[in-house]
Coordinates of C-alpha atoms and ligand atoms in Angstrom, one line a residue:
X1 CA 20.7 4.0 -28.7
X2 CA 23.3 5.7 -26.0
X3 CA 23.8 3.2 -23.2
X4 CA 22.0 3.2 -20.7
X5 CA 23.8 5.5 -17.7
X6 CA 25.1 2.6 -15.1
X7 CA 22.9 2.4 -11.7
X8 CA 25.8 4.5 -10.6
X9 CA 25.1 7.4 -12.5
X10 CA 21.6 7.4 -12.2
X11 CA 19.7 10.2 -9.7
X12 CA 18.3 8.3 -6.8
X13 CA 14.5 9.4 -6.0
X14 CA 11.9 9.1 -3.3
X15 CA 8.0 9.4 -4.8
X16 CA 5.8 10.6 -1.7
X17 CA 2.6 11.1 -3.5
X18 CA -1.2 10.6 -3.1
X19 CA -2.0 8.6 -6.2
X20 CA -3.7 10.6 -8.4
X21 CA -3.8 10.6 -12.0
X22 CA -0.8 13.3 -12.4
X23 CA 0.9 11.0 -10.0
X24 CA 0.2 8.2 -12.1
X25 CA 1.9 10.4 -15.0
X26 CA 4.5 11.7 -12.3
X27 CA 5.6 7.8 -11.6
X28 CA 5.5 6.9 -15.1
X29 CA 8.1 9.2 -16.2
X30 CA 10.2 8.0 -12.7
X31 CA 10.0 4.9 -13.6
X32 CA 11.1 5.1 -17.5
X33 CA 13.5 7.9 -17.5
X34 CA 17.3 6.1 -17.5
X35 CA 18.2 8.9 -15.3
X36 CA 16.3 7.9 -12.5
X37 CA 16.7 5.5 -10.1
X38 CA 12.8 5.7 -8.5
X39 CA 14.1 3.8 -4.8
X40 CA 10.7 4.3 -3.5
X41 CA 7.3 5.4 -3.0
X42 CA 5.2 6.4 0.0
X43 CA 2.2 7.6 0.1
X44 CA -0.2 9.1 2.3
X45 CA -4.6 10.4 2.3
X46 CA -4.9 13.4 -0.1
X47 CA -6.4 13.0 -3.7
X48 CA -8.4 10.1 -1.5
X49 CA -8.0 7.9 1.4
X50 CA -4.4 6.6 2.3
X51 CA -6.0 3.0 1.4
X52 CA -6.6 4.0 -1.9
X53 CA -3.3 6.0 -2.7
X54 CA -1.7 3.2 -1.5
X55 CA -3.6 0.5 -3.6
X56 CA -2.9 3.0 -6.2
X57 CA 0.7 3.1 -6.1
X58 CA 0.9 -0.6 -5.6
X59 CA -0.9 -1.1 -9.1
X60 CA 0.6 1.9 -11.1
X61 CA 4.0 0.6 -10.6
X62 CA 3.0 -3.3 -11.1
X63 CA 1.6 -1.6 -14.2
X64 CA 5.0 0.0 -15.2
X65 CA 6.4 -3.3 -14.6
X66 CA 8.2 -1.9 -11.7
X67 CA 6.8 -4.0 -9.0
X68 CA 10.4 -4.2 -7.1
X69 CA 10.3 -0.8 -6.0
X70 CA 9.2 -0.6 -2.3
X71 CA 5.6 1.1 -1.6
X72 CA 5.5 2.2 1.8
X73 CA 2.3 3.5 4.0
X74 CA 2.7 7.2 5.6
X75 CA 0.8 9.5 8.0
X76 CA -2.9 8.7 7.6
X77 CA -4.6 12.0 8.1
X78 CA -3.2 15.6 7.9
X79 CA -1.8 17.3 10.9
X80 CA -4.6 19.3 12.7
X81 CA -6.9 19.7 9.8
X82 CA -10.1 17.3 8.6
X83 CA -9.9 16.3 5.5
X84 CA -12.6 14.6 4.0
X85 CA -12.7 11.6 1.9
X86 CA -12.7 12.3 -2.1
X87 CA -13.2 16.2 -1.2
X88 CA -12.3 17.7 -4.3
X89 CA -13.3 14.7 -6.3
X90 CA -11.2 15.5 -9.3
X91 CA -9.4 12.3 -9.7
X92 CA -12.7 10.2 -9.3
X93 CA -13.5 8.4 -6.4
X94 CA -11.0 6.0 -6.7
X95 CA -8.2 8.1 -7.2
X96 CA -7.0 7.4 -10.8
X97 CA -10.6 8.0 -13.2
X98 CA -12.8 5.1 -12.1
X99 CA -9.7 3.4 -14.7
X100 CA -9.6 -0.6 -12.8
X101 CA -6.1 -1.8 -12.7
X102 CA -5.5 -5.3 -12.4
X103 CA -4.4 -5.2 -8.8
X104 CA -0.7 -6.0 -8.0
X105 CA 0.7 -8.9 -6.1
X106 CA 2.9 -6.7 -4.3
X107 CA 2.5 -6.2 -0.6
X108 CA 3.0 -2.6 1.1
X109 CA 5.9 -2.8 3.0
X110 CA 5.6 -3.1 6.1
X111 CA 8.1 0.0 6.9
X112 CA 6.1 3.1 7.6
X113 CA 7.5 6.2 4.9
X114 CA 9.0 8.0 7.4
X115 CA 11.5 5.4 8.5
X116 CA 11.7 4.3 4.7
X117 CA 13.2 8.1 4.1
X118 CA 15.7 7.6 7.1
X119 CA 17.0 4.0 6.7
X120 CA 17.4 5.6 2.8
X121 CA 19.0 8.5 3.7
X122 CA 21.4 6.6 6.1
X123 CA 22.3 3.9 3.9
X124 CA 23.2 6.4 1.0
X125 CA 26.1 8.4 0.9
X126 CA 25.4 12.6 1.7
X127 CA 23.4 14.2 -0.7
X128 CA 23.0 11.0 -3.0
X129 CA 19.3 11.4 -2.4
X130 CA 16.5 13.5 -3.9
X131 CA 12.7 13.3 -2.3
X132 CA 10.3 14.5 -4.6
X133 CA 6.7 15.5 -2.7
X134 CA 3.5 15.4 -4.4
X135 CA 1.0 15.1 -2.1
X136 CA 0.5 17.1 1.1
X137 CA 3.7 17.6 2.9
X138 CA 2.1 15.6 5.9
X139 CA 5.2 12.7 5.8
X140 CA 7.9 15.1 4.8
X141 CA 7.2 17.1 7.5
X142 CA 6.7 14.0 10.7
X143 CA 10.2 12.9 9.1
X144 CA 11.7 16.3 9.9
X145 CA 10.4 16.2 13.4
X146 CA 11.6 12.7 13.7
X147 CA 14.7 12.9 11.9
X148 CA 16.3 16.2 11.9
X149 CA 19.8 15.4 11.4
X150 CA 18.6 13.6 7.9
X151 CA 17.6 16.3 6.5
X152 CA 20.6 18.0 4.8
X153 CA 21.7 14.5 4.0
X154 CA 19.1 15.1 1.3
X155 CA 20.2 16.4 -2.4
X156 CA 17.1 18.1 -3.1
X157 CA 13.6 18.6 -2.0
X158 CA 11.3 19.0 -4.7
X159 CA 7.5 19.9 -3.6
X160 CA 4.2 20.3 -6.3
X161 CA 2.3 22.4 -4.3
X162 CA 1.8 25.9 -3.6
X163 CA 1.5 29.7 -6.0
X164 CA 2.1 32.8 -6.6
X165 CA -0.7 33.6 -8.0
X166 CA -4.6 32.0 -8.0
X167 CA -5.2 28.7 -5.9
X168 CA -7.1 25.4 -7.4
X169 CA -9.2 25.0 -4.1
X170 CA -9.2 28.4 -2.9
X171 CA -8.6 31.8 -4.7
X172 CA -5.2 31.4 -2.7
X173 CA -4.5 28.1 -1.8
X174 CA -3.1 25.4 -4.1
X175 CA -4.7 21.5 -2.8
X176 CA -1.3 19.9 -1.9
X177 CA -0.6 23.2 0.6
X178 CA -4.4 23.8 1.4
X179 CA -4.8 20.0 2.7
X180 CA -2.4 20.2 5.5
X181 CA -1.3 23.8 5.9
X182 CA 0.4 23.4 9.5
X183 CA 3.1 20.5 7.5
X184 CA 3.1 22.8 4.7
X185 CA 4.4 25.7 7.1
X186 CA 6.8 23.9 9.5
X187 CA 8.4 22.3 6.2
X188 CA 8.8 25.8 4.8
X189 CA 10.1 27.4 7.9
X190 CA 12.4 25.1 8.9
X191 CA 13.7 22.6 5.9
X192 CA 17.6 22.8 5.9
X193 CA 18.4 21.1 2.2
X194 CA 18.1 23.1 -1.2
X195 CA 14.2 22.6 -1.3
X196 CA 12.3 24.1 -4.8
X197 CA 8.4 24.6 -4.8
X198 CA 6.4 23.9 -8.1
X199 CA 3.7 25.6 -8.0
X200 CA 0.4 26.3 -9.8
X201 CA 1.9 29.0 -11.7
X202 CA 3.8 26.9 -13.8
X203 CA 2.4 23.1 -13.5
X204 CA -1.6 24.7 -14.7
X205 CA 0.8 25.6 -18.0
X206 CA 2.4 21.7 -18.5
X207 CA -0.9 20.3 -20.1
X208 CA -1.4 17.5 -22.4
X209 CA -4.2 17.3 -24.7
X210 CA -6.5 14.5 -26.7
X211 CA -3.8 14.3 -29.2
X212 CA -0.9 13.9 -26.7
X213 CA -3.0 11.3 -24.9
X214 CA -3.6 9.4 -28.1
X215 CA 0.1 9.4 -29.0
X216 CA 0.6 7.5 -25.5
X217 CA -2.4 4.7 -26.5
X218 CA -0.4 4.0 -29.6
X219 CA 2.9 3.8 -28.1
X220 CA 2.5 1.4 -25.3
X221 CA -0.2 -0.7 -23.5
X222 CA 0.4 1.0 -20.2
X223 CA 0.7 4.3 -21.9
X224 CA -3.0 3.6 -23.4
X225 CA -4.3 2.9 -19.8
X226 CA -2.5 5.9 -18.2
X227 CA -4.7 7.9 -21.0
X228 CA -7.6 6.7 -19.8
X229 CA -6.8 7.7 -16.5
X230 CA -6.6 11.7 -17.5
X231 CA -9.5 11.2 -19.8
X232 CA -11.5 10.8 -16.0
X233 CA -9.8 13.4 -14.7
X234 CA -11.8 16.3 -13.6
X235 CA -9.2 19.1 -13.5
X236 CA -8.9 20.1 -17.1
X237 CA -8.5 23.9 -18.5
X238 CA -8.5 25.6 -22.2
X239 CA -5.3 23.6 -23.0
X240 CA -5.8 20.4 -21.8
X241 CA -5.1 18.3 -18.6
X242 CA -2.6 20.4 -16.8
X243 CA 0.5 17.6 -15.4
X244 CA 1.3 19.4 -12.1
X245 CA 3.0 16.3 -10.6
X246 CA 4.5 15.3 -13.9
X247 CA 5.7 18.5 -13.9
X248 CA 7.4 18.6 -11.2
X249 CA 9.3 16.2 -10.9
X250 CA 10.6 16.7 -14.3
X251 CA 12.8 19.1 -13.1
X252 CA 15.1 16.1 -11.4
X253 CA 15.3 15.0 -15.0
X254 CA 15.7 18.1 -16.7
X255 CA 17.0 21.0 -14.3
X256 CA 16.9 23.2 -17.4
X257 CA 12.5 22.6 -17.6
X258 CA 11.8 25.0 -14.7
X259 CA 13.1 29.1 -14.3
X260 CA 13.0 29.4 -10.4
X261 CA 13.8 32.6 -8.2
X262 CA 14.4 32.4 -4.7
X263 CA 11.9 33.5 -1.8
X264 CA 10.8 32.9 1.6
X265 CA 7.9 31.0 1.8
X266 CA 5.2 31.9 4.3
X267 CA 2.2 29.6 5.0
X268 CA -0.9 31.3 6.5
X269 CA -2.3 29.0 8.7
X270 CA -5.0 31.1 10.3
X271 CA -8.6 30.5 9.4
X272 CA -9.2 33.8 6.9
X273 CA -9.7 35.0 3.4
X274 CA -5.6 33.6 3.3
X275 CA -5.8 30.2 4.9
X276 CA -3.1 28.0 3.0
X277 CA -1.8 30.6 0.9
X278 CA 1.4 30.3 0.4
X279 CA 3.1 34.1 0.5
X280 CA 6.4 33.9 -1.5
X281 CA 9.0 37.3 -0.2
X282 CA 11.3 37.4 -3.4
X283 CA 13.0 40.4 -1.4
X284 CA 13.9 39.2 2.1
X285 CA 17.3 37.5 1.6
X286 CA 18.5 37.5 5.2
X287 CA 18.9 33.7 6.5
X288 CA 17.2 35.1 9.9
X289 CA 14.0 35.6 8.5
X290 CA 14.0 31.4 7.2
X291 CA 15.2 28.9 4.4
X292 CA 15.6 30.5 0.7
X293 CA 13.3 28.3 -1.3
X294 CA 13.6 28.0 -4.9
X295 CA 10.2 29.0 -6.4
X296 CA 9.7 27.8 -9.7
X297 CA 8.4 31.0 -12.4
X298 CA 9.0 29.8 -15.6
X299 CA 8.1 26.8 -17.8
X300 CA 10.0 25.6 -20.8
X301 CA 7.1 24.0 -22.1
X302 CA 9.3 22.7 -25.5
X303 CA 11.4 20.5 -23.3
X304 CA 9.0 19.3 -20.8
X305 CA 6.6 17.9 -24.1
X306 CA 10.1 16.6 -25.5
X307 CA 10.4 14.5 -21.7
X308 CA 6.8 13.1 -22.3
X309 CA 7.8 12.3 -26.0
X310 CA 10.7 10.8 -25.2
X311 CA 8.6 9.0 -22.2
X312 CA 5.5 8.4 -22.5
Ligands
RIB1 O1 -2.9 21.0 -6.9 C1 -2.4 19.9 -7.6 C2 -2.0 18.8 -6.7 O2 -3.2 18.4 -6.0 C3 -1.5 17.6 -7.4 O3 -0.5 17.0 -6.7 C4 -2.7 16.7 -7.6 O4 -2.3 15.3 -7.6 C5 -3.4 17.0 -6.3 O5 -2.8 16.2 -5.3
CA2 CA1 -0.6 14.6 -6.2

């Protein structure tokens, strides 16, 4: 067995997530991966209620045996929109598959996320710092209105969220985007550090099935539980259960996973047919018309099942 990179060497990550069951598989991978250094998690009311992303995240990482890394409240509601408790339903009404966890000793800190990303960000050294969003963008983007000189202290900004193509809660709008569209766009329109959006097109093609799911009972006790958590969940296609978070931020551990092209991100924010879409210019290339974002295209779906092998 290679040794282990040194603390050092390892990427340092923050999780903002809404604790879900492919945030479950999203900190999981985080947490075991020697090339991560997972320095904390936030969370914030998206899959369900802040409370119960929060509880979630407290007993996913006590679960992981990781019960050292900071869990940190964020924004409670979206930013101008309603959204309502266990809308979509998908992860169960408590968030991770009806699955009980024994519930973790650990207390939330008492920091809220946003100042957990800035004392972070001004400890570390420049661009020593990756932030990996997998919720609604609701934190990120309060952090860039409080914080603005942080931002390009940031080594990457890594968002599930958003498509090309067809949405998951409207024919155009991916969840993550479609919860709290106004975040979504002022993150998009203004974020000044290499940012990449994962999108539908690429994390509904990352899914596990029965027999990956029965490979991760047999390897470890938490895998086994973590199985049981995407047996309950509700978003499941022709292929399986498709990893979006997972997915995405795989690509801090394995740059090579993910074929990107740059665009200009638009969010529609008025109330039409295109509320929350996310409108991706691949042509515009002049800094005047916003930030360049990395759009993710492409899977390579050979290494990212090699990451869960090697994982999970
Ligand atoms: O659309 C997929 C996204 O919505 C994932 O982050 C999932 O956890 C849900 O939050
Ligand atoms: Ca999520």
């Amino acid at each position: 067995m290679s040794s282990s990179p040194n603390s050092f060497s390892r990427r340092k990550v923050i999780l903002d997530c809404d604790v879900g069951i492919d945030d479950a598989v999203a900190l999981a991978l985080l947490v075991q991966s020697e090339k991560i250094q997972l320095l904390a998690v936030t969370t914030n009311t998206g899959n369900v209620s802040i409370e119960k992303t929060t509880r979630n995240a407290l007993d996913v990482l006590s679960l992981l045996n990781a019960q050292s890394i900071p869990v940190a409240k964020g924004v409670a509601r979206p930013a101008f929109t309603i959204l309502l408790e266990n809308y979509s339903k998908i992860h169960g009404l408590n968030g991770i598959g009806e699955v009980e966890l024994p519930a973790s000793e650990q207390l939330v800190d008492q920091r809220h996320a946003v100042e957990v990303f800035a004392e972070l960000l001004e400890e570390e050294p420049a661009k020593s710092i990756s932030i990996a969003v997998v919720g609604p963008l609701t934190n990120f983007a309060m952090f860039m209105k409080s914080y603005p000189d942080l931002v390009n202290k940031i080594d990457r900004l890594i968002v599930m969220g958003g498509t090309t193509s067809n949405g998951n809660i409207t024919p155009v709008s991916e969840f993550n985007i479609w919860a709290d569209p106004f975040s979504a766009k002022y993150v998009f329109d203004n974020v000044s550090c290499p940012t990449s959006m994962v999108g539908l097109d690429v994390t509904r093609l990352a899914t596990v099935n029965e027999e990956e799911l029965a490979r991760w009972s047999r390897n470890s006790e938490w895998g086994s539980t973590i199985a049981r958590m995407v047996r309950g969940y509700l978003d499941i296609n022709s292929n399986g259960w498709p990893m979006h978070d997972a997915l995405a931020v795989s690509i801090l551990i394995d740059g090579s996973i993910l074929a990107c092209e740059n665009a200009r991100i638009r969010v529609h924010t008025d109330g039409d047919d295109n509320y929350a879409r996310t409108y991706c210019d691949f042509e515009t290339e002049a800094e005047s018309s916003g930030p360049q974002i990395s759009v993710a295209l492409g899977v390579d779906l050979q290494k990212f099942n090699a990451l869960l092998t090697e994982l999970m």
